[in-house]
Amino acid sequence: MNLARVLSSDVRLKDAIMIRVLQPWFLCLLLLIPVAWYMAKRVRVLGRGRKTFALALRTLVLAFFILALAELEYLGKGESLSVFFVLDRSSSIPAAEQEFSLAYTQKRLEEIPKDDSAGIIFFGKDAAIQENPRQEVRLLDYQTINNPEGTNIESAIGLAMAAFPEGAQKRIVLLTDGNQTQGSAEAAAQRAKANNVDLRVLPLEYTYTQDALIDDLVHPSQIHENEPYSVKVVVRAQEAGTGRLRLSENGEVVTDQEVQLRPGKNAFTVTRKAEKGGFYTFEASIEAANDSRPSNNRAQSFAIVKGTPRVLLLDSEPEEGQFLAAALLSEGIDVEMTTPEYLPGTLRELQIYDSIILSNVHASEIAKSQQQMIEVAVRDLGIGLVMLGGPDSFGAGAYQDTPVEKALPVTMDIKQKRVLPSGALAIVMHTCEIAQGNYWAQQISLSALSVLSRQDYIGFLCFQDGTEKWLFPMGKAGDKRKQRYAIQNLQFARIGDMPAFPPTMRMAMEGLKKTDANTKHMVIISDGDPRLPTTGLIQQIRDAGITISTVCIAAHDQQFSAGMKEIARLGGGNFHEVRNNKELPKIFIKEASIVKRNLIIEETFTPVITHQSELIQGLGMEFPPLHGYVCASPRPQADTVFYTHKEDPLLAHWRYGLGKSVAFTSDAKRRWGGDWLGWNGYSKFWAQVIRWTLRSGLEENFQVQTTQEGDRVRVVVDALTSDGEFLNDLTFNASAIDPKVKTSNFEMRQTEPGRYEGTFSGSDPGSYLVSMIYKDSEGNEGQVATGFTAPFSPEHDSTRQNDRILKRMAEVNGKPLLTADDNVFGHDLWATGEAKPLWPLMMTLAIILFFCDIAVRRVFFELPQLRRVLVRIWNWLTYPFTRRLAPVGPATEQMGKLMEAKS
């Protein structure tokens, strides 16, 4: 035990009071006292008695001064008791035990003694206080909501220790099965003991019977195309019986058979052969008779099949996209063409492709979550991305400020010195009568705002405080902060039911007319019941160069819908009748992009080569003319291969994270690229572009394993050369993508020759994708990829309580496990009351004795003098309490004269 720990410990006196030292290191200064004694021996002026007295005073002065510096505190014993009932509400505990824990707690709460208090904490994956400690507390109908898919006993005990009131005896009554998935219960128990908190454990005991679960799914992590392989399904059963085993490959059932189960582990093997390359997903399930817990009856895993790279081509016009698809197929590239609505919704499904092509696809046709998925796939999984131009692509397709834009080598914010015509958008909002109208007013306005560039104009009109008002007037979007703040802080209570369209439409028209925008557009959203505008007003708006689109939602009658449709027809815009509110942001993104048509340049030009690249290698220096493109700005880090005649980027590429992306601002169709379709280099050009973006080949000589350990996933990589030798001293850049498409980096360390290990958090059920880029000592790079699926939380893996953890916590505290009948309100604990500082008293005594020390050493006097002084001091102190009788009168005349003279 080191000195600091000894000095900082509390000193108990007679088990009734306690002295605490806050600055224990100052106690080391007590070593100066012997030095003071040694120096006192050299003083020869004073007599022996006086010298001894002075030395004693000096010793006390030093001692009190040092104790003042050490900040002593007096702690009295606390008499009240505070008990925290900490209840495990995780999924591993059966409903009957959950009910028992609630009933037990309620009964104990009815027994709280006077002056004591109790509180309640519920916990699962996290912990939360249901009731703070107080005298009268009950379990109410409501219960704190916890994530039940985990058990963190350490977090629950820590929360209780932090929430205890000061100056009371402290006890935690923990009701749990001990099946922790996070933290360390034993470490928490040790901390509780060190802090004088009495931890008592009441086990929640149970045993699941007739439970069958998928224990493991084993197969090679890397498979070659057309190569046979085996998938082994390990089923753990508690009792013998029959079951039905199913195995799916990429969502297709390949095995459905009845199996015989015996107690313990059962292994079933299925032989398969992969016909195509890509990322394969396997899912196994078991159905057993009388299974008590079906939540753990599934398991999933991944495998990478080496084969021909696959490319996904998304095109809203399949008849036009066939030219590019046919060209790629002729060059030996396996391409799958589909419309945007069939874009995979998960990274797991997207993983089978090595590159993605977006050919004239509007941003509104791809959900925001899918756009985020594409960006993550490029950055963290190395999948390639190619965006081709068209009227609905790049900035004209509303890709500004989207996740997809982040991955591209061009940006939609035009930064060239030349000035492009701007657009202007006025939104007329009448949403107060639709469900969650104010919420959707915010969402669609923010969606429309995100499409515009800093040079575009936007204004927002509504019916507020009984009149038509601008939420913010027509003006340039700029950095959009002011408009975004106004939309997000919209005062819903002030929004009213718009009586008529004409006033707001006139205000919108006047606002749009004042702008110098090239394209001016008005969008009206309503249920259609305000008074309709006249034909003359609509024509007046059209004469001002303004188009009108309408969005009808929740119309009270068909005539209101028809009126909105007529406004759009006469206004030269689009009519949208919405059946689902969730479609609104998508519609407004598309409507807002109308004002971005100024980004489309439809002029004939010949590409200008400015940078030699492998994308155009072997194609010469002359390329056919194009007849249009979408304006964009190149990123500084990108390589721009082609420019247009107006010095805008035409073909650019760069690396983004682990992947590569290409932007071609013209199209590969008949509209702008008609002359390219008959060019003999068309197929070769696009094949070279696509091949450059393909995901890098994954290392074949590396074996990867993933296993779940509580709420962590362990990744083990065995790195070998083609000759079977160990690869050492590799550095890894590893990342895991969770089911919510959130990326987290983790560290891989070498643990054995050729073996590298790392862990990441896998507490959420679902699919995780793991990508690792490695580099050797010579700078050579490679990629390793794998996946992991947690079909259910580790909570569902246990079949009974964890007796080892429960007993260990009890042993740390030195007390037996609780029973339901034990008294938990016994006052047999040590606790400290309110702390009172003693250093002011120590300092005062040190000062007084310091002056006494000076007096003893400097003031010389005889012993009789000291005695007389002490007598006078005593008489002075006792004078008020001494009774004296006054004389009645002089006894004689002579005595009277003497008394008068004396007076």
Short mmCIF file of N, CA, C and O in Angstrom, two decimals, residues 595-640:
data_model
loop_
_atom_site.label_atom_id
_atom_site.label_comp_id
_atom_site.label_asym_id
_atom_site.label_seq_id
_atom_site.Cartn_x
_atom_site.Cartn_y
_atom_site.Cartn_z
N VAL A 595 -36.36 25.79 -60.93
CA VAL A 595 -35.63 27.06 -61.05
C VAL A 595 -34.15 26.82 -61.30
O VAL A 595 -33.39 27.78 -61.50
N LYS A 596 -33.71 25.55 -61.28
CA LYS A 596 -32.31 25.23 -61.56
C LYS A 596 -32.09 24.88 -63.03
O LYS A 596 -30.99 24.46 -63.40
N ARG A 597 -33.13 25.03 -63.86
CA ARG A 597 -32.97 24.73 -65.28
C ARG A 597 -31.94 25.64 -65.93
O ARG A 597 -31.43 25.34 -67.01
N ASN A 598 -31.60 26.73 -65.27
CA ASN A 598 -30.58 27.63 -65.84
C ASN A 598 -29.21 26.97 -65.88
O ASN A 598 -28.30 27.47 -66.54
N LEU A 599 -29.05 25.85 -65.14
CA LEU A 599 -27.77 25.15 -65.14
C LEU A 599 -27.58 24.30 -66.39
O LEU A 599 -26.49 23.78 -66.63
N ILE A 600 -28.65 24.10 -67.14
CA ILE A 600 -28.58 23.27 -68.35
C ILE A 600 -28.15 24.12 -69.54
O ILE A 600 -28.79 25.13 -69.87
N ILE A 601 -27.08 23.75 -70.19
CA ILE A 601 -26.57 24.44 -71.38
C ILE A 601 -26.76 23.50 -72.56
O ILE A 601 -26.09 22.45 -72.65
N GLU A 602 -27.67 23.83 -73.47
CA GLU A 602 -27.91 23.00 -74.65
C GLU A 602 -27.33 23.69 -75.87
O GLU A 602 -28.01 24.41 -76.61
N GLU A 603 -26.04 23.48 -76.05
CA GLU A 603 -25.29 24.02 -77.19
C GLU A 603 -24.34 22.92 -77.68
O GLU A 603 -23.87 22.09 -76.90
N THR A 604 -24.04 22.94 -78.96
CA THR A 604 -23.12 21.95 -79.52
C THR A 604 -21.68 22.37 -79.28
O THR A 604 -21.32 23.54 -79.48
N PHE A 605 -20.86 21.41 -78.82
CA PHE A 605 -19.46 21.71 -78.55
C PHE A 605 -18.65 20.42 -78.68
O PHE A 605 -19.20 19.31 -78.67
N THR A 606 -17.35 20.58 -78.79
CA THR A 606 -16.43 19.43 -78.84
C THR A 606 -15.64 19.40 -77.55
O THR A 606 -15.10 20.42 -77.13
N PRO A 607 -15.54 18.23 -76.87
CA PRO A 607 -14.79 18.15 -75.60
C PRO A 607 -13.34 18.59 -75.79
O PRO A 607 -12.69 18.27 -76.80
N VAL A 608 -12.87 19.33 -74.77
CA VAL A 608 -11.49 19.81 -74.77
C VAL A 608 -10.69 18.99 -73.76
O VAL A 608 -11.01 18.98 -72.57
N ILE A 609 -9.65 18.27 -74.27
CA ILE A 609 -8.83 17.43 -73.38
C ILE A 609 -7.84 18.32 -72.64
O ILE A 609 -7.06 19.05 -73.26
N THR A 610 -7.85 18.25 -71.32
CA THR A 610 -6.94 19.07 -70.52
C THR A 610 -6.03 18.22 -69.64
O THR A 610 -5.11 18.75 -69.02
N HIS A 611 -6.31 16.92 -69.57
CA HIS A 611 -5.53 16.07 -68.67
C HIS A 611 -5.54 14.65 -69.21
O HIS A 611 -6.60 14.09 -69.51
N GLN A 612 -4.37 14.07 -69.40
CA GLN A 612 -4.28 12.69 -69.86
C GLN A 612 -4.60 11.75 -68.70
O GLN A 612 -4.09 11.90 -67.60
N SER A 613 -5.45 10.79 -68.97
CA SER A 613 -5.89 9.88 -67.92
C SER A 613 -6.08 8.50 -68.49
O SER A 613 -6.31 8.33 -69.70
N GLU A 614 -6.02 7.49 -67.64
CA GLU A 614 -6.25 6.12 -68.09
C GLU A 614 -7.68 5.92 -68.54
O GLU A 614 -7.99 4.93 -69.22
N LEU A 615 -8.57 6.85 -68.19
CA LEU A 615 -9.96 6.74 -68.63
C LEU A 615 -10.08 6.89 -70.14
O LEU A 615 -11.02 6.35 -70.75
N ILE A 616 -9.18 7.64 -70.77
CA ILE A 616 -9.26 7.87 -72.22
C ILE A 616 -8.05 7.31 -72.96
O ILE A 616 -7.80 7.66 -74.11
N GLN A 617 -7.32 6.46 -72.28
CA GLN A 617 -6.11 5.89 -72.89
C GLN A 617 -6.47 5.06 -74.13
O GLN A 617 -7.39 4.24 -74.11
N GLY A 618 -5.74 5.32 -75.24
CA GLY A 618 -5.93 4.56 -76.48
C GLY A 618 -7.09 5.03 -77.32
O GLY A 618 -7.46 4.37 -78.30
N LEU A 619 -7.71 6.15 -76.96
CA LEU A 619 -8.86 6.66 -77.72
C LEU A 619 -8.53 7.86 -78.59
O LEU A 619 -9.41 8.44 -79.24
N GLY A 620 -7.27 8.25 -78.63
CA GLY A 620 -6.87 9.37 -79.46
C GLY A 620 -7.16 10.70 -78.82
O GLY A 620 -7.51 10.79 -77.64
N MET A 621 -7.06 11.75 -79.64
CA MET A 621 -7.25 13.12 -79.14
C MET A 621 -8.52 13.77 -79.67
O MET A 621 -8.83 14.90 -79.31
N GLU A 622 -9.23 13.09 -80.55
CA GLU A 622 -10.45 13.66 -81.12
C GLU A 622 -11.67 12.89 -80.63
O GLU A 622 -11.71 11.66 -80.71
N PHE A 623 -12.67 13.62 -80.16
CA PHE A 623 -13.91 13.01 -79.68
C PHE A 623 -15.09 13.67 -80.37
O PHE A 623 -15.03 14.87 -80.71
N PRO A 624 -16.17 12.93 -80.60
CA PRO A 624 -17.33 13.50 -81.29
C PRO A 624 -17.94 14.65 -80.49
O PRO A 624 -17.75 14.75 -79.27
N PRO A 625 -18.71 15.51 -81.16
CA PRO A 625 -19.35 16.63 -80.45
C PRO A 625 -20.50 16.15 -79.57
O PRO A 625 -21.08 15.09 -79.77
N LEU A 626 -20.80 16.98 -78.58
CA LEU A 626 -21.94 16.78 -77.69
C LEU A 626 -22.87 17.97 -77.84
O LEU A 626 -22.45 19.06 -78.27
N HIS A 627 -24.13 17.81 -77.42
CA HIS A 627 -25.11 18.86 -77.68
C HIS A 627 -25.74 19.42 -76.40
O HIS A 627 -26.79 20.07 -76.46
N GLY A 628 -25.09 19.21 -75.29
CA GLY A 628 -25.60 19.78 -74.05
C GLY A 628 -24.90 19.19 -72.84
O GLY A 628 -24.25 18.14 -72.93
N TYR A 629 -25.05 19.87 -71.71
CA TYR A 629 -24.46 19.40 -70.45
C TYR A 629 -25.08 20.18 -69.30
O TYR A 629 -25.84 21.15 -69.51
N VAL A 630 -24.74 19.80 -68.08
CA VAL A 630 -25.19 20.49 -66.87
C VAL A 630 -23.99 21.17 -66.22
O VAL A 630 -22.94 20.53 -66.03
N CYS A 631 -24.14 22.44 -65.88
CA CYS A 631 -23.03 23.18 -65.26
C CYS A 631 -22.70 22.62 -63.88
O CYS A 631 -23.60 22.26 -63.10
N ALA A 632 -21.42 22.56 -63.59
CA ALA A 632 -20.94 22.12 -62.27
C ALA A 632 -19.57 22.76 -62.04
O ALA A 632 -19.01 23.38 -62.95
N SER A 633 -19.05 22.60 -60.85
CA SER A 633 -17.73 23.13 -60.52
C SER A 633 -16.82 21.99 -60.11
O SER A 633 -17.22 21.13 -59.33
N PRO A 634 -15.58 21.95 -60.64
CA PRO A 634 -14.67 20.85 -60.25
C PRO A 634 -14.15 21.06 -58.84
O PRO A 634 -13.94 22.18 -58.40
N ARG A 635 -13.92 19.96 -58.14
CA ARG A 635 -13.28 20.05 -56.83
C ARG A 635 -11.78 20.20 -57.03
O ARG A 635 -11.21 19.63 -57.97
N PRO A 636 -11.12 20.94 -56.13
CA PRO A 636 -9.68 21.17 -56.29
C PRO A 636 -8.86 19.89 -56.31
O PRO A 636 -7.86 19.80 -57.00
N GLN A 637 -9.29 18.86 -55.57
CA GLN A 637 -8.52 17.62 -55.48
C GLN A 637 -8.79 16.68 -56.65
O GLN A 637 -8.11 15.66 -56.80
N ALA A 638 -9.80 16.97 -57.50
CA ALA A 638 -10.18 16.07 -58.58
C ALA A 638 -9.33 16.29 -59.83
O ALA A 638 -8.74 17.36 -60.02
N ASP A 639 -9.28 15.28 -60.68
CA ASP A 639 -8.62 15.37 -61.99
C ASP A 639 -9.70 15.60 -63.04
O ASP A 639 -10.58 14.74 -63.24
N THR A 640 -9.65 16.75 -63.71
CA THR A 640 -10.62 17.07 -64.76
C THR A 640 -10.00 16.72 -66.10
O THR A 640 -9.02 17.35 -66.53
#
